[in-house]
Each structure stands twice: as C-alpha cells, then as structure tokens.
Amino acid sequence: MSTSAEDCEIITVDAAQEPAARLLGFAPLQLSDDIYNVVNDNLGAMIDSFGQKLLDRHQLKLNPTKVDRLLDHLRFKMQAQQDHLFDEFDKYLIGDLFDVDPNVVLEEDRCQLRYSEKQARVVEERLDTYSKRMVALNACKTLLDNKLHELNVIREQSRQLHENLTDTIRKTFEVDSLDELCVQVRERTHAVGQICSEFHKPSE
C-alpha cells in the first residue's frame, strides 16, 4: 500500500537530527560540516598547487591570467559538485546512518512512561501545599500593602501638621523657626529666673 503525500509529515532538519544528537552527544550535521570544511580546504589547496605547478613548468607558454581563469572555473565546478555530494551525504547521515526509530525513548523521557499512584498523590499533595502557601503569601502581601498605604497617609498628615504648626508659630511669635522660638523661651525663662532670685534675696 503506497503512502500518499498528504500522509507524510514534514519536519525540520534540526528536529530530525535531535534524537541522534541527544543520544550521540553531537549533531550529525555538525559532523558533516566539519568534514565539508576539511575537504573544502584540501580542495582549495590542491587547485592552488596545481596552478602553481602549471606556471612553474610552462611559464613561458602559458598566460598567468588564463591560468587564473582556469583555476576559478575548476573551483566553481568542483565546489558545485562538492555541495551536491554533501547534500546527499547529509540526507544519508540523518535518514539512514544516524536515524533513530520513533519508538526509542530517551533516558530523561522514561519517567513519562511510568505511572505511580502513590507518586501522583504525593505530587498532588505538594501542589496543594504550594497553592495554599501562595494564597497565604498573597494575603500577606495585600495586608502589607494596606499597612504601607496607612503609614503613607499618617506620614503625609504629620508633614501637613508640622507645616501648619510651624506656620502658626511664625505668625504668632514672629519668629522664623521653632528653634528660634525655643531659644527665645529659654532666654526669657532664664531672665525671669534671675528676676525672681533677686526678689528672694534676704535683705541686709
């Protein structure tokens, strides 16, 4: 029975290589890229060496400009062929060599295949405990917010009372500040004390 195109699920390359990458510890396409870079470097060095040997042996007969064009043409052709070959190599790595059966379960996912009623009950109890703690913390936060608001109101009232008291003292006693009034009261009290002491001196 043939499979229609509608039955095929299309996935990304990263998703296709993820199981193999997690099992092997490296991404298959990264291996392919590393090999590609090595081959590409050697290919470039080989073409450069070939061109240099042509010029060394036939430098009187060959035009260096034409040799460079020939080398560029070789690079283009071989690069295109190499890209095609490595595209096929990538498909082979992911689809065949490092293909992981869909039924394979990774170690970190095995816990999802096991069910324990006791463990499930423990988890539910923990969730219930944490939920109650969250509710309590939220209630405490609300209470603290209300108390903070009350303190801010009291602080503002105290500030206004201080301003009103200071303004009243300035207008009533014609002083610039409460400290100045205290100084005057202290001086006058001292003066009154001296006067009283004069009256209470024994007569000679």
Coordinates of N, CA, C and O in Angstrom, one line a residue, residues 109-185:
D109 N 13.3 10.9 29.3 CA 11.9 10.9 29.0 C 11.2 9.6 29.5 O 10.0 9.4 29.4
R110 N 12.0 8.7 30.1 CA 11.4 7.4 30.5 C 10.4 7.6 31.7 O 9.5 6.8 31.8
C111 N 10.6 8.6 32.5 CA 9.7 8.8 33.6 C 8.3 9.1 33.1 O 7.3 8.8 33.9
Q112 N 8.1 9.5 31.9 CA 6.8 9.8 31.4 C 6.0 8.5 31.0 O 4.8 8.5 30.8
L113 N 6.8 7.4 31.0 CA 6.2 6.1 30.6 C 5.8 5.3 31.9 O 5.1 4.3 31.8
R114 N 6.2 5.8 33.0 CA 5.9 5.1 34.3 C 4.9 5.9 35.1 O 5.0 7.1 35.2
Y115 N 3.9 5.2 35.6 CA 2.9 5.9 36.5 C 2.8 5.2 37.8 O 2.7 4.0 37.9
S116 N 2.9 6.0 38.8 CA 2.7 5.5 40.2 C 1.6 6.3 40.9 O 1.7 7.5 41.0
E117 N 0.6 5.6 41.3 CA -0.5 6.3 42.0 C 0.0 7.0 43.3 O -0.4 8.1 43.6
K118 N 0.9 6.3 44.0 CA 1.4 6.9 45.2 C 2.2 8.2 44.9 O 2.1 9.2 45.6
Q119 N 3.1 8.1 43.9 CA 3.9 9.3 43.5 C 3.0 10.4 43.0 O 3.2 11.6 43.3
A120 N 1.9 10.0 42.3 CA 1.0 11.0 41.8 C 0.3 11.7 42.9 O 0.1 12.9 42.9
R121 N -0.1 10.9 44.0 CA -0.7 11.5 45.2 C 0.2 12.5 45.9 O -0.2 13.5 46.4
V122 N 1.5 12.1 46.0 CA 2.5 12.9 46.6 C 2.6 14.2 45.9 O 2.7 15.3 46.5
V123 N 2.7 14.1 44.6 CA 2.8 15.4 43.8 C 1.6 16.3 43.9 O 1.7 17.5 44.1
E124 N 0.4 15.7 44.0 CA -0.8 16.4 44.2 C -0.8 17.1 45.5 O -1.3 18.3 45.7
E125 N -0.4 16.4 46.6 CA -0.3 17.0 47.9 C 0.7 18.2 48.0 O 0.4 19.2 48.6
R126 N 1.8 18.0 47.3 CA 2.8 19.1 47.2 C 2.2 20.3 46.5 O 2.4 21.4 46.9
L127 N 1.5 20.0 45.4 CA 0.9 21.1 44.7 C -0.1 21.9 45.5 O -0.2 23.1 45.5
D128 N -0.9 21.1 46.3 CA -1.9 21.7 47.1 C -1.3 22.5 48.2 O -1.7 23.6 48.5
T129 N -0.2 22.0 48.8 CA 0.6 22.7 49.8 C 1.1 24.0 49.3 O 1.0 25.1 49.9
Y130 N 1.8 24.0 48.1 CA 2.3 25.2 47.5 C 1.2 26.2 47.1 O 1.4 27.4 47.2
S131 N 0.1 25.7 46.7 CA -1.0 26.6 46.3 C -1.5 27.3 47.6 O -1.8 28.5 47.5
K132 N -1.6 26.6 48.7 CA -2.1 27.3 49.9 C -1.0 28.3 50.4 O -1.4 29.4 50.9
R133 N 0.3 27.9 50.2 CA 1.3 28.9 50.6 C 1.2 30.1 49.7 O 1.5 31.3 50.2
M134 N 1.0 29.9 48.4 CA 0.9 31.1 47.5 C -0.3 32.0 47.9 O -0.2 33.2 47.9
V135 N -1.4 31.3 48.3 CA -2.6 32.1 48.7 C -2.2 32.9 50.0 O -2.6 34.1 50.1
A136 N -1.6 32.3 51.0 CA -1.2 32.9 52.2 C -0.2 34.1 51.9 O -0.3 35.2 52.5
L137 N 0.8 33.8 51.0 CA 1.7 34.9 50.7 C 1.0 36.1 50.0 O 1.3 37.2 50.3
N138 N 0.0 35.8 49.2 CA -0.7 36.8 48.5 C -1.5 37.6 49.5 O -1.6 38.9 49.4
A139 N -2.1 36.9 50.5 CA -2.8 37.7 51.5 C -1.9 38.5 52.4 O -2.3 39.7 52.7
C140 N -0.7 38.0 52.7 CA 0.2 38.8 53.5 C 0.7 40.1 52.7 O 0.8 41.2 53.2
K141 N 0.9 39.9 51.4 CA 1.3 41.0 50.5 C 0.2 42.1 50.5 O 0.5 43.3 50.6
T142 N -1.1 41.6 50.4 CA -2.2 42.6 50.4 C -2.2 43.3 51.7 O -2.4 44.6 51.7
L143 N -2.0 42.6 52.8 CA -2.1 43.2 54.2 C -0.9 44.2 54.3 O -1.1 45.4 54.8
L144 N 0.3 43.9 53.8 CA 1.4 44.8 53.9 C 1.2 46.0 53.0 O 1.6 47.1 53.4
D145 N 0.6 45.8 51.9 CA 0.3 46.9 51.0 C -0.7 47.9 51.7 O -0.5 49.1 51.6
N146 N -1.7 47.4 52.4 CA -2.6 48.2 53.1 C -2.0 49.0 54.2 O -2.2 50.2 54.4
K147 N -1.1 48.3 55.0 CA -0.4 48.9 56.1 C 0.5 50.0 55.6 O 0.6 51.1 56.2
L148 N 1.2 49.7 54.5 CA 2.1 50.7 53.9 C 1.3 52.0 53.5 O 1.8 53.1 53.6
H149 N 0.1 51.7 52.9 CA -0.7 52.9 52.5 C -1.1 53.7 53.7 O -1.1 54.9 53.7
E150 N -1.5 53.0 54.8 CA -1.9 53.7 56.0 C -0.7 54.5 56.6 O -0.9 55.7 57.0
L151 N 0.5 53.9 56.5 CA 1.7 54.6 57.0 C 2.0 55.9 56.2 O 2.4 56.9 56.7
N152 N 1.8 55.7 54.9 CA 2.0 56.9 54.0 C 1.0 58.0 54.3 O 1.3 59.2 54.2
V153 N -0.3 57.6 54.6 CA -1.3 58.6 54.9 C -0.9 59.3 56.2 O -1.0 60.6 56.3
I154 N -0.5 58.5 57.2 CA -0.1 59.1 58.5 C 1.1 60.1 58.3 O 1.2 61.1 58.9
R155 N 2.1 59.6 57.5 CA 3.3 60.4 57.3 C 2.9 61.8 56.6 O 3.4 62.8 57.0
E156 N 2.0 61.7 55.7 CA 1.5 62.9 55.0 C 0.8 63.8 55.9 O 1.0 65.1 55.9
Q157 N -0.1 63.2 56.8 CA -0.8 64.1 57.8 C 0.2 64.7 58.8 O 0.0 65.9 59.2
S158 N 1.2 64.0 59.2 CA 2.2 64.5 60.1 C 3.0 65.7 59.4 O 3.3 66.7 60.1
R159 N 3.3 65.5 58.2 CA 4.0 66.5 57.4 C 3.2 67.8 57.4 O 3.6 68.9 57.6
Q160 N 1.9 67.6 57.1 CA 1.0 68.8 57.0 C 0.8 69.5 58.4 O 0.8 70.7 58.5
L161 N 0.7 68.6 59.4 CA 0.6 69.2 60.8 C 1.8 70.0 61.2 O 1.7 71.0 61.8
H162 N 3.0 69.4 60.8 CA 4.3 70.1 61.1 C 4.3 71.5 60.4 O 4.7 72.5 60.9
E163 N 3.9 71.5 59.1 CA 3.9 72.7 58.3 C 2.9 73.7 58.9 O 3.2 74.9 59.1
N164 N 1.7 73.2 59.3 CA 0.7 74.2 59.9 C 1.2 74.7 61.3 O 1.0 75.9 61.5
L165 N 1.8 73.8 62.1 CA 2.3 74.3 63.4 C 3.4 75.3 63.2 O 3.5 76.3 63.9
T166 N 4.3 75.0 62.3 CA 5.4 75.9 62.1 C 4.9 77.3 61.6 O 5.4 78.3 62.0
D167 N 4.0 77.2 60.7 CA 3.4 78.5 60.1 C 2.7 79.3 61.2 O 2.8 80.5 61.3
T168 N 2.0 78.6 62.1 CA 1.3 79.3 63.2 C 2.2 79.9 64.2 O 2.1 81.0 64.6
I169 N 3.3 79.2 64.5 CA 4.3 79.7 65.4 C 5.0 81.0 64.8 O 5.2 82.0 65.5
R170 N 5.3 80.9 63.5 CA 5.9 82.0 62.9 C 5.0 83.3 63.0 O 5.5 84.4 63.2
K171 N 3.8 83.1 62.7 CA 2.8 84.2 62.6 C 2.6 84.7 64.1 O 2.4 85.9 64.3
T172 N 2.4 83.8 65.0 CA 2.1 84.2 66.4 C 3.2 84.9 67.1 O 3.1 85.9 67.8
F173 N 4.4 84.3 67.0 CA 5.5 84.8 67.8 C 6.5 85.6 67.0 O 7.6 86.0 67.5
E174 N 6.2 85.7 65.7 CA 7.1 86.5 64.8 C 8.5 86.0 64.8 O 9.5 86.7 65.0
V175 N 8.7 84.7 64.7 CA 10.0 84.0 64.6 C 10.0 83.3 63.2 O 9.0 83.0 62.6
D176 N 11.3 83.0 62.8 CA 11.4 82.2 61.6 C 11.3 80.7 61.7 O 11.0 80.0 60.7
S177 N 11.5 80.2 62.9 CA 11.5 78.8 63.1 C 11.2 78.4 64.5 O 11.2 79.3 65.4
L178 N 10.8 77.2 64.7 CA 10.5 76.7 66.0 C 11.8 76.7 66.9 O 11.7 77.0 68.1
D179 N 12.9 76.5 66.3 CA 14.2 76.5 67.1 C 14.4 77.9 67.7 O 14.9 78.1 68.8
E180 N 14.1 78.9 66.8 CA 14.3 80.3 67.3 C 13.4 80.6 68.4 O 13.7 81.3 69.4
L181 N 12.1 80.1 68.4 CA 11.2 80.3 69.5 C 11.7 79.6 70.8 O 11.6 80.2 71.9
C182 N 12.2 78.4 70.6 CA 12.8 77.7 71.8 C 13.9 78.5 72.4 O 14.0 78.6 73.7
V183 N 14.8 79.1 71.6 CA 15.9 79.9 72.1 C 15.3 81.1 72.9 O 15.8 81.4 74.0
Q184 N 14.3 81.8 72.3 CA 13.7 82.9 73.0 C 13.1 82.5 74.3 O 13.2 83.2 75.3
V185 N 12.3 81.4 74.3 CA 11.7 81.0 75.5 C 12.7 80.7 76.6 O 12.6 81.0 77.8

